[in-house]
PDB file of C-alpha atoms in Angstrom:
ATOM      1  CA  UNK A   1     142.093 -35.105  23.249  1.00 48.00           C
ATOM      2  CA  UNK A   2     138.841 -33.365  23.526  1.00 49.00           C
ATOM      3  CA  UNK A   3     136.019 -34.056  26.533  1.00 46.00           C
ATOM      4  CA  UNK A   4     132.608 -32.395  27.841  1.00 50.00           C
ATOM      5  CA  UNK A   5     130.903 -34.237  30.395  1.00 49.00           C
ATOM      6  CA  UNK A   6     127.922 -36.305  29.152  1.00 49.00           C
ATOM      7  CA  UNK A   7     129.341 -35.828  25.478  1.00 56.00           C
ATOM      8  CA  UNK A   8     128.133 -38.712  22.785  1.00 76.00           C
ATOM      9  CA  UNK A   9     131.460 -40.743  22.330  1.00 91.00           C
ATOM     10  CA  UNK A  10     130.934 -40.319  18.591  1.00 91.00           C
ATOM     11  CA  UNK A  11     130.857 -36.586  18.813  1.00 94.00           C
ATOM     12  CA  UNK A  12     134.001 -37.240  20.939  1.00 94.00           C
ATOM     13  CA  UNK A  13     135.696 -38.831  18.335  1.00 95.00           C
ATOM     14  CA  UNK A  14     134.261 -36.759  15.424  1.00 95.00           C
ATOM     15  CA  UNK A  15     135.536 -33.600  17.175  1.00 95.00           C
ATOM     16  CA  UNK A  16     139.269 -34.946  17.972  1.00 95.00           C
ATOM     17  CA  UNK A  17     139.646 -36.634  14.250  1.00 95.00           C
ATOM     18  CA  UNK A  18     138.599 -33.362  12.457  1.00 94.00           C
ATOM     19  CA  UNK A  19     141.125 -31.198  15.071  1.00 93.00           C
ATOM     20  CA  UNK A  20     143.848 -33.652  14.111  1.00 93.00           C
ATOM     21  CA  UNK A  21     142.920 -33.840  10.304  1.00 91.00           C
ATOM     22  CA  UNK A  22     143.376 -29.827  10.701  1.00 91.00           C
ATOM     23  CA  UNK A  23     145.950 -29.205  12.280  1.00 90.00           C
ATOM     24  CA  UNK A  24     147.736 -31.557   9.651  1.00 89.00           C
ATOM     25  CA  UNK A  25     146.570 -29.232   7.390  1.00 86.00           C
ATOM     26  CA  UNK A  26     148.642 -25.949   6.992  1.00 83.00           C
ATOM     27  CA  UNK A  27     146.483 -25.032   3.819  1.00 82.00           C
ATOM     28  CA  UNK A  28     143.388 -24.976   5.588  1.00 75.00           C
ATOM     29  CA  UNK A  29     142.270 -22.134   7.595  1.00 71.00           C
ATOM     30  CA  UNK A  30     143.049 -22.659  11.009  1.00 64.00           C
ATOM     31  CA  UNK A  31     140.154 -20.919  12.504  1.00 65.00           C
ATOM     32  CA  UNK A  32     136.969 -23.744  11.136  1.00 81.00           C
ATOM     33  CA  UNK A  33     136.854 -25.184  13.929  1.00 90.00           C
ATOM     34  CA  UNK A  34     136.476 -23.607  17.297  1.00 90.00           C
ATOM     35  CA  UNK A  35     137.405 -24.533  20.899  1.00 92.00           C
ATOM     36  CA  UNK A  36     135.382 -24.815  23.786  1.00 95.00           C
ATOM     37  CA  UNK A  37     133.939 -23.374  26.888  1.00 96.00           C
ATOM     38  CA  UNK A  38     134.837 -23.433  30.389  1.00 95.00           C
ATOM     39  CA  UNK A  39     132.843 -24.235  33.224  1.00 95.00           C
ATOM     40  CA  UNK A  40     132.432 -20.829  34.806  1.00 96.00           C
ATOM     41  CA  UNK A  41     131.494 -19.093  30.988  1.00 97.00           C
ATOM     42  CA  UNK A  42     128.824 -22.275  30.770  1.00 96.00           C
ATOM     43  CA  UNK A  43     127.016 -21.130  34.066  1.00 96.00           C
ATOM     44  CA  UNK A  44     127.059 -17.625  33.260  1.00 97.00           C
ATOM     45  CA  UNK A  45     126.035 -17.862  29.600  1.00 97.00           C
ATOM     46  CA  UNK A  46     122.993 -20.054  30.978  1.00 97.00           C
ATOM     47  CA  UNK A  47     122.086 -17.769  33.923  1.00 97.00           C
ATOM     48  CA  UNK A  48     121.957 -14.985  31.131  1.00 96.00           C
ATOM     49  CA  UNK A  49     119.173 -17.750  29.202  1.00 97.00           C
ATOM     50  CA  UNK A  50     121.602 -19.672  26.901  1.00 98.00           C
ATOM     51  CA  UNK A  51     120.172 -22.944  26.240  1.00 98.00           C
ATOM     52  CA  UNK A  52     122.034 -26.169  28.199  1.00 96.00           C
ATOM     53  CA  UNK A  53     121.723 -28.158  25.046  1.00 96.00           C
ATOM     54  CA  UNK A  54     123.791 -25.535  23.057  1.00 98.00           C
ATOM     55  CA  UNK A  55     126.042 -24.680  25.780  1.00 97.00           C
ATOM     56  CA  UNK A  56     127.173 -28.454  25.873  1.00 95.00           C
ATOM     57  CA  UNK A  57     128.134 -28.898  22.274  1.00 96.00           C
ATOM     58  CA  UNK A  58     130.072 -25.686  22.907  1.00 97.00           C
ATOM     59  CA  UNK A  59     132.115 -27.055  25.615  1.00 96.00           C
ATOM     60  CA  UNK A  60     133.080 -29.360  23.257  1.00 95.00           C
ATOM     61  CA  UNK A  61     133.112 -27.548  19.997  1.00 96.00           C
ATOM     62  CA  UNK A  62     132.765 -23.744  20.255  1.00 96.00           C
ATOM     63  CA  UNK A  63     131.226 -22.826  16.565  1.00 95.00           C
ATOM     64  CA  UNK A  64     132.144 -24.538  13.166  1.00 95.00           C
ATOM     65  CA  UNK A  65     132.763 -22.579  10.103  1.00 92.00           C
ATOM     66  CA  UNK A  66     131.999 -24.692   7.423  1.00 91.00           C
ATOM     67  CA  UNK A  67     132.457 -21.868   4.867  1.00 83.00           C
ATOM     68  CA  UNK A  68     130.605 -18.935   4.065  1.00 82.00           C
ATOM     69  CA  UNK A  69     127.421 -20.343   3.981  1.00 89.00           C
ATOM     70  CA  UNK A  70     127.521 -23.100   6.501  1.00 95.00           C
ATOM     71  CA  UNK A  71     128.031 -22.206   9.879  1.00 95.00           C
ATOM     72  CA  UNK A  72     127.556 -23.408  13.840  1.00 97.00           C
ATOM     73  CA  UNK A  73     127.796 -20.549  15.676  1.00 97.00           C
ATOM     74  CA  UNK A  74     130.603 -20.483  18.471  1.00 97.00           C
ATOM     75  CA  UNK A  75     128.538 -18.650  21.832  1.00 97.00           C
ATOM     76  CA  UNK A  76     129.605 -14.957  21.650  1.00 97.00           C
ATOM     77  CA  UNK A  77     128.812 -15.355  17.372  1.00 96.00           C
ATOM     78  CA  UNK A  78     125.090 -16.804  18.253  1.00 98.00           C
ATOM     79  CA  UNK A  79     124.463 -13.795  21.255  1.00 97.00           C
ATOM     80  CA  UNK A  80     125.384 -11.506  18.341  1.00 97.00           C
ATOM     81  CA  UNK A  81     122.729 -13.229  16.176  1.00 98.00           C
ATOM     82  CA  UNK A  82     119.352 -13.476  18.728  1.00 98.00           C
ATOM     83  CA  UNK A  83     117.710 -10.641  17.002  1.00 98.00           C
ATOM     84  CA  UNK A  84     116.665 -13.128  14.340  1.00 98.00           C
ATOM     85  CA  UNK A  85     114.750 -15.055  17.091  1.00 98.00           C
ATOM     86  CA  UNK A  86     112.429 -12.066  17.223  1.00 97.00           C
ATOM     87  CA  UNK A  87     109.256 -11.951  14.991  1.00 96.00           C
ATOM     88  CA  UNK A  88     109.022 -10.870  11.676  1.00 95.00           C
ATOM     89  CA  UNK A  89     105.610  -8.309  10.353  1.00 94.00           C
ATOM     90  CA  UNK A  90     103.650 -10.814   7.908  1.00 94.00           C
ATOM     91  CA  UNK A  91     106.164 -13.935   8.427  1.00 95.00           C
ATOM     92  CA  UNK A  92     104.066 -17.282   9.327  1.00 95.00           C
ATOM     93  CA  UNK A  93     107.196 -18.478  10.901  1.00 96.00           C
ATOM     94  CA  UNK A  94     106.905 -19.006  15.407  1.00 94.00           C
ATOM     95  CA  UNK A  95     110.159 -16.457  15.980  1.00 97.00           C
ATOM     96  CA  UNK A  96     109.908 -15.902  19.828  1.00 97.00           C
ATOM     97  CA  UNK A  97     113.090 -15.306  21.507  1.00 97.00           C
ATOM     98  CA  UNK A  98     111.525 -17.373  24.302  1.00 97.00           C
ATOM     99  CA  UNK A  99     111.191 -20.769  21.890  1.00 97.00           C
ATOM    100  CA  UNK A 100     113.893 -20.287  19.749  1.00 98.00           C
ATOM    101  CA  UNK A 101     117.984 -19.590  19.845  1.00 98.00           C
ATOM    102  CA  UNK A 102     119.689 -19.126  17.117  1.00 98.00           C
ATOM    103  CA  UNK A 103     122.466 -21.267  16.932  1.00 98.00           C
ATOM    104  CA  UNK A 104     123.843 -20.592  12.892  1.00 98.00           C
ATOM    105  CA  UNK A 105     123.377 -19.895   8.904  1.00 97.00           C
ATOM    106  CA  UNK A 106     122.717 -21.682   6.380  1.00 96.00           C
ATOM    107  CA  UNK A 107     122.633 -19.612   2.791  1.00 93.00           C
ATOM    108  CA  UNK A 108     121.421 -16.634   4.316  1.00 95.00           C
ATOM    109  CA  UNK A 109     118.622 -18.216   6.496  1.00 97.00           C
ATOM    110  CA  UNK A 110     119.319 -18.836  10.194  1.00 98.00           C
ATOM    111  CA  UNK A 111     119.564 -22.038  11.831  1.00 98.00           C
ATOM    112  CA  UNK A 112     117.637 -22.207  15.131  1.00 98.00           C
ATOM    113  CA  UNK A 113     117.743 -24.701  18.296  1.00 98.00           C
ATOM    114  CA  UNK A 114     113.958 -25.258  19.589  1.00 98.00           C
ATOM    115  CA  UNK A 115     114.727 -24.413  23.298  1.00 97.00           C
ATOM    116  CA  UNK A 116     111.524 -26.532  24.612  1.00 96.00           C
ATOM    117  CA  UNK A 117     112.580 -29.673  22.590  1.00 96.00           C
ATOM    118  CA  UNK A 118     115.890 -28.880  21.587  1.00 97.00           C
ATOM    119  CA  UNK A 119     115.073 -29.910  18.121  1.00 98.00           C
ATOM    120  CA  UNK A 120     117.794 -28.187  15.340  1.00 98.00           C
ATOM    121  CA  UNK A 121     115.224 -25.627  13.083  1.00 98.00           C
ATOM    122  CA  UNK A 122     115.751 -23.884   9.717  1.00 97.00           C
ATOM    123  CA  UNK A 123     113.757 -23.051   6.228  1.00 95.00           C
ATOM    124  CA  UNK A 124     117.244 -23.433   4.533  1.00 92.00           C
ATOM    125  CA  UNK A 125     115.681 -23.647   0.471  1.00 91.00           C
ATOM    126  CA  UNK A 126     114.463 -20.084   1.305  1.00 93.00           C
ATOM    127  CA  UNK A 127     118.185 -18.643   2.052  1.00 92.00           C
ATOM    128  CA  UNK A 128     117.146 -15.018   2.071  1.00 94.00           C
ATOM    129  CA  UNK A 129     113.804 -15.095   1.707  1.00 96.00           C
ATOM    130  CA  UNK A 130     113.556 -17.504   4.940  1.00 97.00           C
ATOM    131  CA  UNK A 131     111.151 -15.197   6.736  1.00 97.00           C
ATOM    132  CA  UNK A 132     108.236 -16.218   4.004  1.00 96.00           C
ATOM    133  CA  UNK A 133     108.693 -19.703   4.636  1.00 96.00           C
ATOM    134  CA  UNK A 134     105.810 -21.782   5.875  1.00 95.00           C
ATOM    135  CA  UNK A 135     107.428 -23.415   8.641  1.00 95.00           C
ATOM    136  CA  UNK A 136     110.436 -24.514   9.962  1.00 96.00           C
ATOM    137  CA  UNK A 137     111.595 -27.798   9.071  1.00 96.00           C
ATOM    138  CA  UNK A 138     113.134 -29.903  11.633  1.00 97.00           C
ATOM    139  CA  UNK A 139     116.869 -30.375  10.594  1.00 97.00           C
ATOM    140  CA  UNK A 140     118.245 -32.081  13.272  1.00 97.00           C
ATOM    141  CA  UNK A 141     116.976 -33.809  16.762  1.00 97.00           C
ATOM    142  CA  UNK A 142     119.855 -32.073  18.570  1.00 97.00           C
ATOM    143  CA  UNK A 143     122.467 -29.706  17.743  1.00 97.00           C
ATOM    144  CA  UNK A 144     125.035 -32.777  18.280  1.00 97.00           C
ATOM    145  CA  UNK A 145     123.313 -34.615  15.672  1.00 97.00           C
ATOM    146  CA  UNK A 146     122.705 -31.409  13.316  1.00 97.00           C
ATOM    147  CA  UNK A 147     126.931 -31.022  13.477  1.00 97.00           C
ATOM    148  CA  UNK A 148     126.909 -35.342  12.627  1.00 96.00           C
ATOM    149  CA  UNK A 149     124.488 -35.605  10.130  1.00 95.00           C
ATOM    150  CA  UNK A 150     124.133 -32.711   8.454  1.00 95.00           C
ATOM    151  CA  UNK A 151     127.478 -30.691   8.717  1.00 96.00           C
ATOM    152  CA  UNK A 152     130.235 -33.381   9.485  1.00 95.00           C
ATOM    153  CA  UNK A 153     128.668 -35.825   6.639  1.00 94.00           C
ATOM    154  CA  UNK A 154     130.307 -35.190   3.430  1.00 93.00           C
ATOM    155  CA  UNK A 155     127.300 -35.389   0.735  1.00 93.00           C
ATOM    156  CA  UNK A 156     125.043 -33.260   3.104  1.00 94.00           C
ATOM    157  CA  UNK A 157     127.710 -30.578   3.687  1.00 93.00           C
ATOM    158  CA  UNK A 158     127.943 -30.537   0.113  1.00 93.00           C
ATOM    159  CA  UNK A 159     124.202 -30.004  -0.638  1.00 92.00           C
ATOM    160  CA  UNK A 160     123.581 -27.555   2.308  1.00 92.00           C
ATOM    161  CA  UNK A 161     126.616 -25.472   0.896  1.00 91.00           C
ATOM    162  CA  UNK A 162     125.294 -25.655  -2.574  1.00 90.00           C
ATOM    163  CA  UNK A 163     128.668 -27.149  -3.457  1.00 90.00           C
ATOM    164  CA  UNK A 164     128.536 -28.979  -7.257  1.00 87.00           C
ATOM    165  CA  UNK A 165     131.234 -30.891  -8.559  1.00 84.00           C
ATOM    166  CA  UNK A 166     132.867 -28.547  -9.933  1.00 84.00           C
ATOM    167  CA  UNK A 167     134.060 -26.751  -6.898  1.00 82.00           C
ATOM    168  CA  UNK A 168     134.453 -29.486  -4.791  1.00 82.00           C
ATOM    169  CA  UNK A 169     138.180 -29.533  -4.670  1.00 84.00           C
ATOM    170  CA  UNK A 170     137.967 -25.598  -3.431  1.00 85.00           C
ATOM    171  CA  UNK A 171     135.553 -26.324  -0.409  1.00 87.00           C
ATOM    172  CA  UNK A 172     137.894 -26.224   2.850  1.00 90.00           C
ATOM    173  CA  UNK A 173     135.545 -27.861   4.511  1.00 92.00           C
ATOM    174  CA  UNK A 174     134.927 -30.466   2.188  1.00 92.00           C
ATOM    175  CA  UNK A 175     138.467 -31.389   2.004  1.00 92.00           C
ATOM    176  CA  UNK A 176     138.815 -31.144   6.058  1.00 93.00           C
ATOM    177  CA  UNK A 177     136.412 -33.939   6.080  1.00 93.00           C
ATOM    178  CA  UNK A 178     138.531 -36.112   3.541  1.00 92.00           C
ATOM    179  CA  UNK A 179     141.386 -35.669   5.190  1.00 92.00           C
ATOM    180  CA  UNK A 180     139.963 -36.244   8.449  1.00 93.00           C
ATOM    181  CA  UNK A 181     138.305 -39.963   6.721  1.00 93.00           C
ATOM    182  CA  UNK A 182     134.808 -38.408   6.891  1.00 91.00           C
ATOM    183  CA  UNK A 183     134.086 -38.485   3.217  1.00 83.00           C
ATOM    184  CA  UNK A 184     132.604 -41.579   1.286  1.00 68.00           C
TER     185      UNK A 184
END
């Protein structure tokens, strides 16, 4: 079974239910949920300024892909996606590279981990047009609790992916988590 040191039991168990639900699951693509990160990877992502708080969910879970609009970025997808911490000409939004790291998507907009507070960020409503937003809006108090509450929770999945009724049964994701006992 999974472990990360200092990891929330719940996450624990979260993680190593939705693994098992998966790999039960021959339908389902195999690569949703990622792995994790060594030790030596850890230290040299955060020497390189990789926030602790990210690098610890990804020694346990190394990027979630939810579906095409829902993702966690695994570390080497979120390096490849820092240039959206950088400001935007006319955008009201606080990008610095320094206070933010982008740690996923939601519809087009990225999903950002405060690096001071380690709050879970995003103007998700504005998809593509997320650099006009007003502010942020906190999603999460940790990226733990972002992957809990917002991803791993059926009904909030759902609205974050824009999923109606209609295409429920065709959301891998959706059906990971009711196979996996997540779902209402």
């Amino acid at each position: 079974m999974t472990s990360a040191r200092n990891a929330p039991s719940r996450l624990i168990a979260t993680v190593d239910t939705l693994r098992l639900a998966l790999a039960e699951s021959s339908d389902l693509l195999g690569f949703t949920l990622g792995g994790t990160i060594d030790e030596e990877t850890a230290a040299a992502a955060e020497a390189d300024g990789v926030p602790r708080r990210f690098l610890d969910f990804c020694r346990l879970l190394n990027g979630v892909g939810c579906g095409p609009s829902v993702q966690l970025f695994s570390l080497r997808e979120a390096e490849e996606h820092q240039f959206y911490c950088e400001p935007v000409v006319d955008s009201p939004l606080p990008l610095s590279p320094e206070k933010l790291y982008c740690v996923g998507m939601i519809q087009e907009a990225p999903v950002f981990l405060d690096r001071a507070g380690g709050e879970v960020l995003g103007a998700p409503e504005e998809g593509a047009d997320w650099p006009d937003a007003e502010r942020f809006d906190q999603l999460a108090p940790s990226v733990e609790a972002y992957f809990l509450e917002r991803l791993a929770t059926f009904d909030e999945y759902k609205r974050l992916a824009l999923v109606d009724d209609e295409l429920v049964e065709y959301d891998d994701w959706l059906k990971l988590l009711r196979r996996a006992g997540l779902a209402d």
